[in-house]
């Protein structure tokens, strides 16, 4: 089963689909995608994110991106409230981003928000979707201090080094690979993917961002996860179908609320 394990349906460019989200999802279906995880980055928009899960095979996460400075989490009440919905299968996108935020004050606010996400996820036995950039030591420290290794989560859109990936694996986390792996400049990431065990990997688009080759420079969308999966399969030297089987098994092992039997179907014409 091909799964786009990280996309933002509320941000897609729907102009090619006459502003019809279902047509964009149908395009993904025609490329073999059978489940989608649409990611929350702002709790003020959570109700809209949840509305997409009315379609079978579409699941949601609940969280606040670390660069969402005006809405960072300072308590866990809303996270817990939204996680009562059975179609919410993870907490996040959360984490630390020191690349775009240089101030210590901003870093401290991100760490508090990340801590609350980790604690809520651990208590609710849900996986955490982690964004990390230029914050290797603090990310790993907070995961170890506040995370629940039994439910763990995923480092999404991974671009860090093999040593960080290995440290995350030691905490039971998965590593998710986006279209960045297809870029010519991503030689270190390609080598990391070759080294990582197959049972540690997921594939994603992060749509509408980071479209893979040959669509680089265009708006990304869930259907392009097939290109990411094919590229990762080639790096690992395995059949495309074997990569899909492994990454789907990894996804359902960690995201236990996602039912493998509940898959996308074509929308009604």
PDB file of C-alpha atoms in Angstrom:
ATOM      1  CA  UNK A   1       0.000   0.000   0.000  1.00  0.00           C
ATOM      2  CA  UNK A   2       1.282   3.455  -0.951  1.00  0.00           C
ATOM      3  CA  UNK A   3       0.720   6.045   1.793  1.00  0.00           C
ATOM      4  CA  UNK A   4       1.515   9.741   1.792  1.00  0.00           C
ATOM      5  CA  UNK A   5       2.388   9.925   5.463  1.00  0.00           C
ATOM      6  CA  UNK A   6       2.729  13.723   5.598  1.00  0.00           C
ATOM      7  CA  UNK A   7       0.871  16.271   3.491  1.00  0.00           C
ATOM      8  CA  UNK A   8      -1.071  19.478   4.083  1.00  0.00           C
ATOM      9  CA  UNK A   9      -4.393  19.154   2.290  1.00  0.00           C
ATOM     10  CA  UNK A  10      -5.477  22.594   3.485  1.00  0.00           C
ATOM     11  CA  UNK A  11      -2.549  24.204   1.661  1.00  0.00           C
ATOM     12  CA  UNK A  12      -2.650  22.449  -1.722  1.00  0.00           C
ATOM     13  CA  UNK A  13      -2.783  24.410  -4.959  1.00  0.00           C
ATOM     14  CA  UNK A  14      -6.119  23.259  -6.336  1.00  0.00           C
ATOM     15  CA  UNK A  15      -6.143  25.464  -9.426  1.00  0.00           C
ATOM     16  CA  UNK A  16      -5.311  22.489 -11.709  1.00  0.00           C
ATOM     17  CA  UNK A  17      -8.363  20.708 -10.248  1.00  0.00           C
ATOM     18  CA  UNK A  18     -10.933  23.509 -10.569  1.00  0.00           C
ATOM     19  CA  UNK A  19     -10.493  24.120  -6.833  1.00  0.00           C
ATOM     20  CA  UNK A  20     -11.808  20.638  -6.048  1.00  0.00           C
ATOM     21  CA  UNK A  21      -9.808  18.835  -3.362  1.00  0.00           C
ATOM     22  CA  UNK A  22     -11.476  15.512  -4.139  1.00  0.00           C
ATOM     23  CA  UNK A  23     -10.095  15.655  -7.675  1.00  0.00           C
ATOM     24  CA  UNK A  24      -6.570  16.155  -6.299  1.00  0.00           C
ATOM     25  CA  UNK A  25      -7.067  13.152  -4.023  1.00  0.00           C
ATOM     26  CA  UNK A  26      -8.434  11.154  -6.970  1.00  0.00           C
ATOM     27  CA  UNK A  27      -5.233  11.975  -8.866  1.00  0.00           C
ATOM     28  CA  UNK A  28      -3.300  10.457  -5.977  1.00  0.00           C
ATOM     29  CA  UNK A  29      -5.543   7.404  -6.049  1.00  0.00           C
ATOM     30  CA  UNK A  30      -4.759   6.893  -9.734  1.00  0.00           C
ATOM     31  CA  UNK A  31      -1.047   6.862  -8.825  1.00  0.00           C
ATOM     32  CA  UNK A  32      -1.663   4.111  -6.265  1.00  0.00           C
ATOM     33  CA  UNK A  33      -2.050   6.154  -3.067  1.00  0.00           C
ATOM     34  CA  UNK A  34      -4.474   4.457  -0.693  1.00  0.00           C
ATOM     35  CA  UNK A  35      -4.086   6.448   2.536  1.00  0.00           C
ATOM     36  CA  UNK A  36      -3.194  10.047   3.399  1.00  0.00           C
ATOM     37  CA  UNK A  37      -2.176  11.716   6.636  1.00  0.00           C
ATOM     38  CA  UNK A  38      -2.973  15.437   6.540  1.00  0.00           C
ATOM     39  CA  UNK A  39      -0.948  17.395   9.058  1.00  0.00           C
ATOM     40  CA  UNK A  40      -2.015  20.172  11.397  1.00  0.00           C
ATOM     41  CA  UNK A  41       0.349  23.094  11.944  1.00  0.00           C
ATOM     42  CA  UNK A  42      -2.087  25.525  13.603  1.00  0.00           C
ATOM     43  CA  UNK A  43      -4.824  24.590  16.077  1.00  0.00           C
ATOM     44  CA  UNK A  44      -6.895  27.554  14.883  1.00  0.00           C
ATOM     45  CA  UNK A  45      -7.329  25.661  11.607  1.00  0.00           C
ATOM     46  CA  UNK A  46      -7.848  22.237  13.138  1.00  0.00           C
ATOM     47  CA  UNK A  47     -11.569  22.041  12.380  1.00  0.00           C
ATOM     48  CA  UNK A  48     -10.846  22.461   8.668  1.00  0.00           C
ATOM     49  CA  UNK A  49      -8.120  19.819   8.796  1.00  0.00           C
ATOM     50  CA  UNK A  50     -10.564  17.442  10.468  1.00  0.00           C
ATOM     51  CA  UNK A  51     -13.164  18.060   7.774  1.00  0.00           C
ATOM     52  CA  UNK A  52     -10.935  16.291   5.241  1.00  0.00           C
ATOM     53  CA  UNK A  53     -11.092  13.072   7.243  1.00  0.00           C
ATOM     54  CA  UNK A  54     -14.721  12.525   6.294  1.00  0.00           C
ATOM     55  CA  UNK A  55     -13.302  10.791   3.237  1.00  0.00           C
ATOM     56  CA  UNK A  56     -12.292   7.213   3.946  1.00  0.00           C
ATOM     57  CA  UNK A  57      -8.541   6.665   3.912  1.00  0.00           C
ATOM     58  CA  UNK A  58      -7.762  10.231   5.043  1.00  0.00           C
ATOM     59  CA  UNK A  59      -6.453  10.730   8.567  1.00  0.00           C
ATOM     60  CA  UNK A  60      -5.269  13.807  10.467  1.00  0.00           C
ATOM     61  CA  UNK A  61      -2.747  14.871  13.061  1.00  0.00           C
ATOM     62  CA  UNK A  62      -3.180  17.539  15.723  1.00  0.00           C
ATOM     63  CA  UNK A  63      -0.425  19.994  16.555  1.00  0.00           C
ATOM     64  CA  UNK A  64       1.350  23.315  16.117  1.00  0.00           C
ATOM     65  CA  UNK A  65       4.429  23.848  13.953  1.00  0.00           C
ATOM     66  CA  UNK A  66       7.400  25.312  15.855  1.00  0.00           C
ATOM     67  CA  UNK A  67       7.469  28.353  13.551  1.00  0.00           C
ATOM     68  CA  UNK A  68       3.812  29.151  14.360  1.00  0.00           C
ATOM     69  CA  UNK A  69       5.072  31.603  16.954  1.00  0.00           C
ATOM     70  CA  UNK A  70       1.702  33.214  17.741  1.00  0.00           C
ATOM     71  CA  UNK A  71       0.029  29.906  18.536  1.00  0.00           C
ATOM     72  CA  UNK A  72       2.628  27.729  20.212  1.00  0.00           C
ATOM     73  CA  UNK A  73       1.197  25.327  22.778  1.00  0.00           C
ATOM     74  CA  UNK A  74       1.492  26.349  26.413  1.00  0.00           C
ATOM     75  CA  UNK A  75      -0.851  23.659  27.783  1.00  0.00           C
ATOM     76  CA  UNK A  76      -2.266  20.380  26.526  1.00  0.00           C
ATOM     77  CA  UNK A  77      -6.021  20.933  26.762  1.00  0.00           C
ATOM     78  CA  UNK A  78      -6.776  21.593  23.082  1.00  0.00           C
ATOM     79  CA  UNK A  79      -4.442  18.829  21.947  1.00  0.00           C
ATOM     80  CA  UNK A  80      -6.259  16.353  24.157  1.00  0.00           C
ATOM     81  CA  UNK A  81      -9.656  17.660  23.037  1.00  0.00           C
ATOM     82  CA  UNK A  82      -8.962  17.201  19.334  1.00  0.00           C
ATOM     83  CA  UNK A  83      -7.284  13.847  19.855  1.00  0.00           C
ATOM     84  CA  UNK A  84     -10.613  12.453  21.064  1.00  0.00           C
ATOM     85  CA  UNK A  85     -11.577  12.261  17.384  1.00  0.00           C
ATOM     86  CA  UNK A  86     -10.743   8.713  16.179  1.00  0.00           C
ATOM     87  CA  UNK A  87      -9.508  10.044  12.821  1.00  0.00           C
ATOM     88  CA  UNK A  88      -6.736  11.945  14.636  1.00  0.00           C
ATOM     89  CA  UNK A  89      -3.955   9.373  14.633  1.00  0.00           C
ATOM     90  CA  UNK A  90      -0.940  11.437  15.735  1.00  0.00           C
ATOM     91  CA  UNK A  91       0.185  14.566  17.543  1.00  0.00           C
ATOM     92  CA  UNK A  92       2.160  17.141  15.597  1.00  0.00           C
ATOM     93  CA  UNK A  93       3.637  18.625  13.546  1.00  0.00           C
ATOM     94  CA  UNK A  94       5.737  19.841  16.438  1.00  0.00           C
ATOM     95  CA  UNK A  95       9.429  20.115  17.177  1.00  0.00           C
ATOM     96  CA  UNK A  96      12.235  22.656  16.949  1.00  0.00           C
ATOM     97  CA  UNK A  97      13.418  24.908  14.126  1.00  0.00           C
ATOM     98  CA  UNK A  98      16.504  26.972  14.858  1.00  0.00           C
ATOM     99  CA  UNK A  99      17.235  27.620  11.161  1.00  0.00           C
ATOM    100  CA  UNK A 100      14.577  30.313  10.766  1.00  0.00           C
ATOM    101  CA  UNK A 101      14.430  31.361  14.440  1.00  0.00           C
ATOM    102  CA  UNK A 102      17.748  32.475  15.929  1.00  0.00           C
ATOM    103  CA  UNK A 103      16.703  34.029  19.241  1.00  0.00           C
ATOM    104  CA  UNK A 104      16.989  32.156  22.511  1.00  0.00           C
ATOM    105  CA  UNK A 105      13.546  33.431  23.504  1.00  0.00           C
ATOM    106  CA  UNK A 106      12.027  31.814  20.413  1.00  0.00           C
ATOM    107  CA  UNK A 107      13.941  28.602  21.075  1.00  0.00           C
ATOM    108  CA  UNK A 108      12.632  28.470  24.642  1.00  0.00           C
ATOM    109  CA  UNK A 109       9.028  28.925  23.475  1.00  0.00           C
ATOM    110  CA  UNK A 110       9.468  26.154  20.907  1.00  0.00           C
ATOM    111  CA  UNK A 111      10.868  23.824  23.553  1.00  0.00           C
ATOM    112  CA  UNK A 112       7.904  24.421  25.867  1.00  0.00           C
ATOM    113  CA  UNK A 113       5.463  23.723  23.037  1.00  0.00           C
ATOM    114  CA  UNK A 114       7.369  20.601  21.976  1.00  0.00           C
ATOM    115  CA  UNK A 115       7.400  19.352  25.567  1.00  0.00           C
ATOM    116  CA  UNK A 116       3.606  19.655  25.840  1.00  0.00           C
ATOM    117  CA  UNK A 117       3.120  17.803  22.553  1.00  0.00           C
ATOM    118  CA  UNK A 118       5.403  14.996  23.716  1.00  0.00           C
ATOM    119  CA  UNK A 119       3.726  14.690  27.105  1.00  0.00           C
ATOM    120  CA  UNK A 120       0.214  14.652  25.662  1.00  0.00           C
ATOM    121  CA  UNK A 121       1.218  12.103  23.048  1.00  0.00           C
ATOM    122  CA  UNK A 122       2.784   9.875  25.654  1.00  0.00           C
ATOM    123  CA  UNK A 123      -0.267   9.997  27.911  1.00  0.00           C
ATOM    124  CA  UNK A 124      -2.659   9.371  25.000  1.00  0.00           C
ATOM    125  CA  UNK A 125      -0.411   6.691  23.503  1.00  0.00           C
ATOM    126  CA  UNK A 126      -0.192   8.437  20.149  1.00  0.00           C
ATOM    127  CA  UNK A 127       2.894   8.893  17.958  1.00  0.00           C
ATOM    128  CA  UNK A 128       4.491  12.318  17.541  1.00  0.00           C
ATOM    129  CA  UNK A 129       5.345  13.906  14.190  1.00  0.00           C
ATOM    130  CA  UNK A 130       8.572  15.833  14.689  1.00  0.00           C
ATOM    131  CA  UNK A 131       9.975  18.702  12.639  1.00  0.00           C
ATOM    132  CA  UNK A 132      13.620  19.364  13.420  1.00  0.00           C
ATOM    133  CA  UNK A 133      16.065  21.724  11.756  1.00  0.00           C
ATOM    134  CA  UNK A 134      19.423  22.856  13.127  1.00  0.00           C
ATOM    135  CA  UNK A 135      18.313  21.640  16.563  1.00  0.00           C
ATOM    136  CA  UNK A 136      19.737  18.133  16.771  1.00  0.00           C
ATOM    137  CA  UNK A 137      20.850  18.089  20.413  1.00  0.00           C
ATOM    138  CA  UNK A 138      17.750  19.751  21.862  1.00  0.00           C
ATOM    139  CA  UNK A 139      15.364  17.672  19.749  1.00  0.00           C
ATOM    140  CA  UNK A 140      16.891  14.405  20.895  1.00  0.00           C
ATOM    141  CA  UNK A 141      17.147  15.591  24.496  1.00  0.00           C
ATOM    142  CA  UNK A 142      13.451  16.489  24.695  1.00  0.00           C
ATOM    143  CA  UNK A 143      12.383  13.259  22.991  1.00  0.00           C
ATOM    144  CA  UNK A 144      14.362  11.269  25.543  1.00  0.00           C
ATOM    145  CA  UNK A 145      13.134  13.337  28.497  1.00  0.00           C
ATOM    146  CA  UNK A 146       9.424  13.660  27.681  1.00  0.00           C
ATOM    147  CA  UNK A 147       8.639  11.190  24.915  1.00  0.00           C
ATOM    148  CA  UNK A 148       7.084   7.772  25.255  1.00  0.00           C
ATOM    149  CA  UNK A 149       9.347   5.239  23.491  1.00  0.00           C
ATOM    150  CA  UNK A 150       6.480   2.751  23.309  1.00  0.00           C
ATOM    151  CA  UNK A 151       4.488   5.008  20.968  1.00  0.00           C
ATOM    152  CA  UNK A 152       7.391   7.169  19.724  1.00  0.00           C
ATOM    153  CA  UNK A 153       6.698   8.749  16.338  1.00  0.00           C
ATOM    154  CA  UNK A 154       8.524   9.957  13.248  1.00  0.00           C
ATOM    155  CA  UNK A 155      11.146  12.498  12.279  1.00  0.00           C
ATOM    156  CA  UNK A 156       9.447  13.831   9.178  1.00  0.00           C
ATOM    157  CA  UNK A 157      11.082  15.243   6.037  1.00  0.00           C
ATOM    158  CA  UNK A 158      14.408  14.055   7.393  1.00  0.00           C
ATOM    159  CA  UNK A 159      17.509  16.003   6.281  1.00  0.00           C
ATOM    160  CA  UNK A 160      19.853  15.563   9.231  1.00  0.00           C
ATOM    161  CA  UNK A 161      22.823  13.177   9.434  1.00  0.00           C
ATOM    162  CA  UNK A 162      22.920   9.417   9.921  1.00  0.00           C
ATOM    163  CA  UNK A 163      23.988   9.798  13.555  1.00  0.00           C
ATOM    164  CA  UNK A 164      20.783  11.686  14.378  1.00  0.00           C
ATOM    165  CA  UNK A 165      18.702   9.130  12.496  1.00  0.00           C
ATOM    166  CA  UNK A 166      20.341   6.324  14.445  1.00  0.00           C
ATOM    167  CA  UNK A 167      19.722   8.118  17.756  1.00  0.00           C
ATOM    168  CA  UNK A 168      16.055   8.520  16.814  1.00  0.00           C
ATOM    169  CA  UNK A 169      15.817   4.834  15.892  1.00  0.00           C
ATOM    170  CA  UNK A 170      17.159   4.013  19.336  1.00  0.00           C
ATOM    171  CA  UNK A 171      14.104   5.857  20.738  1.00  0.00           C
ATOM    172  CA  UNK A 172      11.807   3.780  18.483  1.00  0.00           C
ATOM    173  CA  UNK A 173      11.193   6.602  15.986  1.00  0.00           C
ATOM    174  CA  UNK A 174      10.717   6.183  12.248  1.00  0.00           C
ATOM    175  CA  UNK A 175      12.490   8.304   9.627  1.00  0.00           C
ATOM    176  CA  UNK A 176      10.331   9.809   6.887  1.00  0.00           C
ATOM    177  CA  UNK A 177      11.829  10.659   3.503  1.00  0.00           C
ATOM    178  CA  UNK A 178      10.456  13.429   1.301  1.00  0.00           C
ATOM    179  CA  UNK A 179      11.145  14.583  -2.262  1.00  0.00           C
ATOM    180  CA  UNK A 180      14.372  16.215  -1.054  1.00  0.00           C
ATOM    181  CA  UNK A 181      16.034  12.822  -1.504  1.00  0.00           C
ATOM    182  CA  UNK A 182      15.642  13.193  -5.292  1.00  0.00           C
ATOM    183  CA  UNK A 183      17.569  16.487  -5.403  1.00  0.00           C
ATOM    184  CA  UNK A 184      21.115  16.399  -6.802  1.00  0.00           C
ATOM    185  CA  UNK A 185      22.373  18.314  -3.770  1.00  0.00           C
ATOM    186  CA  UNK A 186      21.095  15.675  -1.304  1.00  0.00           C
ATOM    187  CA  UNK A 187      24.036  13.277  -1.533  1.00  0.00           C
ATOM    188  CA  UNK A 188      24.407  12.889   2.249  1.00  0.00           C
ATOM    189  CA  UNK A 189      20.697  12.128   2.609  1.00  0.00           C
ATOM    190  CA  UNK A 190      20.873   9.517  -0.160  1.00  0.00           C
ATOM    191  CA  UNK A 191      23.705   7.792   1.710  1.00  0.00           C
ATOM    192  CA  UNK A 192      21.737   7.912   4.957  1.00  0.00           C
ATOM    193  CA  UNK A 193      18.758   6.265   3.259  1.00  0.00           C
ATOM    194  CA  UNK A 194      21.013   3.513   1.949  1.00  0.00           C
ATOM    195  CA  UNK A 195      22.272   2.857   5.488  1.00  0.00           C
ATOM    196  CA  UNK A 196      18.937   2.903   7.323  1.00  0.00           C
ATOM    197  CA  UNK A 197      17.085  -0.379   7.837  1.00  0.00           C
ATOM    198  CA  UNK A 198      13.964  -0.834   5.742  1.00  0.00           C
ATOM    199  CA  UNK A 199      11.790  -1.221   8.838  1.00  0.00           C
ATOM    200  CA  UNK A 200      12.669   2.340   9.917  1.00  0.00           C
ATOM    201  CA  UNK A 201      11.460   4.211   6.827  1.00  0.00           C
ATOM    202  CA  UNK A 202       8.371   6.084   5.671  1.00  0.00           C
ATOM    203  CA  UNK A 203       7.781   8.157   2.524  1.00  0.00           C
ATOM    204  CA  UNK A 204       5.951  11.472   2.290  1.00  0.00           C
ATOM    205  CA  UNK A 205       5.414  14.521   0.105  1.00  0.00           C
ATOM    206  CA  UNK A 206       5.087  17.378   2.621  1.00  0.00           C
ATOM    207  CA  UNK A 207       2.816  18.786  -0.114  1.00  0.00           C
ATOM    208  CA  UNK A 208       2.532  21.524  -1.239  1.00  0.00           C
ATOM    209  CA  UNK A 209       6.255  21.870  -0.511  1.00  0.00           C
ATOM    210  CA  UNK A 210       9.357  20.075  -1.825  1.00  0.00           C
ATOM    211  CA  UNK A 211       8.079  18.482  -5.026  1.00  0.00           C
ATOM    212  CA  UNK A 212      10.388  15.652  -6.115  1.00  0.00           C
ATOM    213  CA  UNK A 213      12.256  15.460  -9.394  1.00  0.00           C
ATOM    214  CA  UNK A 214      10.916  15.651 -12.124  1.00  0.00           C
ATOM    215  CA  UNK A 215       8.395  18.115 -10.622  1.00  0.00           C
ATOM    216  CA  UNK A 216      10.887  20.213  -8.677  1.00  0.00           C
ATOM    217  CA  UNK A 217       9.930  23.879  -8.786  1.00  0.00           C
ATOM    218  CA  UNK A 218       6.233  23.079  -9.067  1.00  0.00           C
ATOM    219  CA  UNK A 219       3.658  22.862  -6.302  1.00  0.00           C
ATOM    220  CA  UNK A 220       3.813  19.454  -4.672  1.00  0.00           C
ATOM    221  CA  UNK A 221       0.774  17.213  -4.225  1.00  0.00           C
ATOM    222  CA  UNK A 222       0.042  13.781  -2.718  1.00  0.00           C
ATOM    223  CA  UNK A 223       0.199  11.892  -6.015  1.00  0.00           C
ATOM    224  CA  UNK A 224       3.918  12.623  -6.252  1.00  0.00           C
ATOM    225  CA  UNK A 225       4.672  10.376  -3.276  1.00  0.00           C
ATOM    226  CA  UNK A 226       4.973   7.604  -5.871  1.00  0.00           C
ATOM    227  CA  UNK A 227       8.109   9.283  -7.247  1.00  0.00           C
ATOM    228  CA  UNK A 228       9.591   9.496  -3.754  1.00  0.00           C
ATOM    229  CA  UNK A 229       8.824   5.829  -3.117  1.00  0.00           C
ATOM    230  CA  UNK A 230      10.368   4.748  -6.417  1.00  0.00           C
ATOM    231  CA  UNK A 231      13.522   6.757  -5.715  1.00  0.00           C
ATOM    232  CA  UNK A 232      13.898   5.292  -2.226  1.00  0.00           C
ATOM    233  CA  UNK A 233      13.337   1.781  -3.585  1.00  0.00           C
ATOM    234  CA  UNK A 234      16.099   2.351  -6.154  1.00  0.00           C
ATOM    235  CA  UNK A 235      18.465   3.643  -3.453  1.00  0.00           C
ATOM    236  CA  UNK A 236      17.753   0.546  -1.359  1.00  0.00           C
ATOM    237  CA  UNK A 237      18.101  -1.755  -4.370  1.00  0.00           C
ATOM    238  CA  UNK A 238      14.674  -3.318  -3.880  1.00  0.00           C
ATOM    239  CA  UNK A 239      11.473  -3.625  -5.887  1.00  0.00           C
ATOM    240  CA  UNK A 240       9.004  -0.760  -5.715  1.00  0.00           C
ATOM    241  CA  UNK A 241       6.339  -3.131  -4.398  1.00  0.00           C
ATOM    242  CA  UNK A 242       8.656  -4.293  -1.608  1.00  0.00           C
ATOM    243  CA  UNK A 243       9.244  -0.690  -0.567  1.00  0.00           C
ATOM    244  CA  UNK A 244       5.496  -0.040  -0.456  1.00  0.00           C
ATOM    245  CA  UNK A 245       4.870  -3.168   1.591  1.00  0.00           C
ATOM    246  CA  UNK A 246       7.572  -2.264   4.113  1.00  0.00           C
ATOM    247  CA  UNK A 247       6.674   1.412   4.532  1.00  0.00           C
ATOM    248  CA  UNK A 248       2.959   0.610   4.913  1.00  0.00           C
ATOM    249  CA  UNK A 249       3.773  -1.986   7.570  1.00  0.00           C
ATOM    250  CA  UNK A 250       5.975   0.562   9.358  1.00  0.00           C
ATOM    251  CA  UNK A 251       3.231   3.189   9.221  1.00  0.00           C
ATOM    252  CA  UNK A 252       0.524   0.924  10.625  1.00  0.00           C
ATOM    253  CA  UNK A 253       2.850  -0.423  13.305  1.00  0.00           C
ATOM    254  CA  UNK A 254       3.360   3.076  14.724  1.00  0.00           C
ATOM    255  CA  UNK A 255       0.142   4.863  13.718  1.00  0.00           C
ATOM    256  CA  UNK A 256      -2.102   2.291  15.317  1.00  0.00           C
ATOM    257  CA  UNK A 257      -5.334   4.261  14.925  1.00  0.00           C
ATOM    258  CA  UNK A 258      -5.025   4.040  11.132  1.00  0.00           C
ATOM    259  CA  UNK A 259      -6.976   1.028   9.872  1.00  0.00           C
ATOM    260  CA  UNK A 260      -5.265  -0.650   6.892  1.00  0.00           C
ATOM    261  CA  UNK A 261      -8.690  -1.725   5.628  1.00  0.00           C
ATOM    262  CA  UNK A 262      -9.975   1.859   5.389  1.00  0.00           C
ATOM    263  CA  UNK A 263      -8.585   3.018   2.072  1.00  0.00           C
ATOM    264  CA  UNK A 264      -9.205   5.733  -0.460  1.00  0.00           C
ATOM    265  CA  UNK A 265     -11.791   5.118  -3.142  1.00  0.00           C
ATOM    266  CA  UNK A 266     -12.539   7.282  -6.139  1.00  0.00           C
ATOM    267  CA  UNK A 267     -14.933  10.077  -5.335  1.00  0.00           C
ATOM    268  CA  UNK A 268     -18.418   9.990  -6.809  1.00  0.00           C
ATOM    269  CA  UNK A 269     -18.649  11.731 -10.171  1.00  0.00           C
TER     270      UNK A 269
END
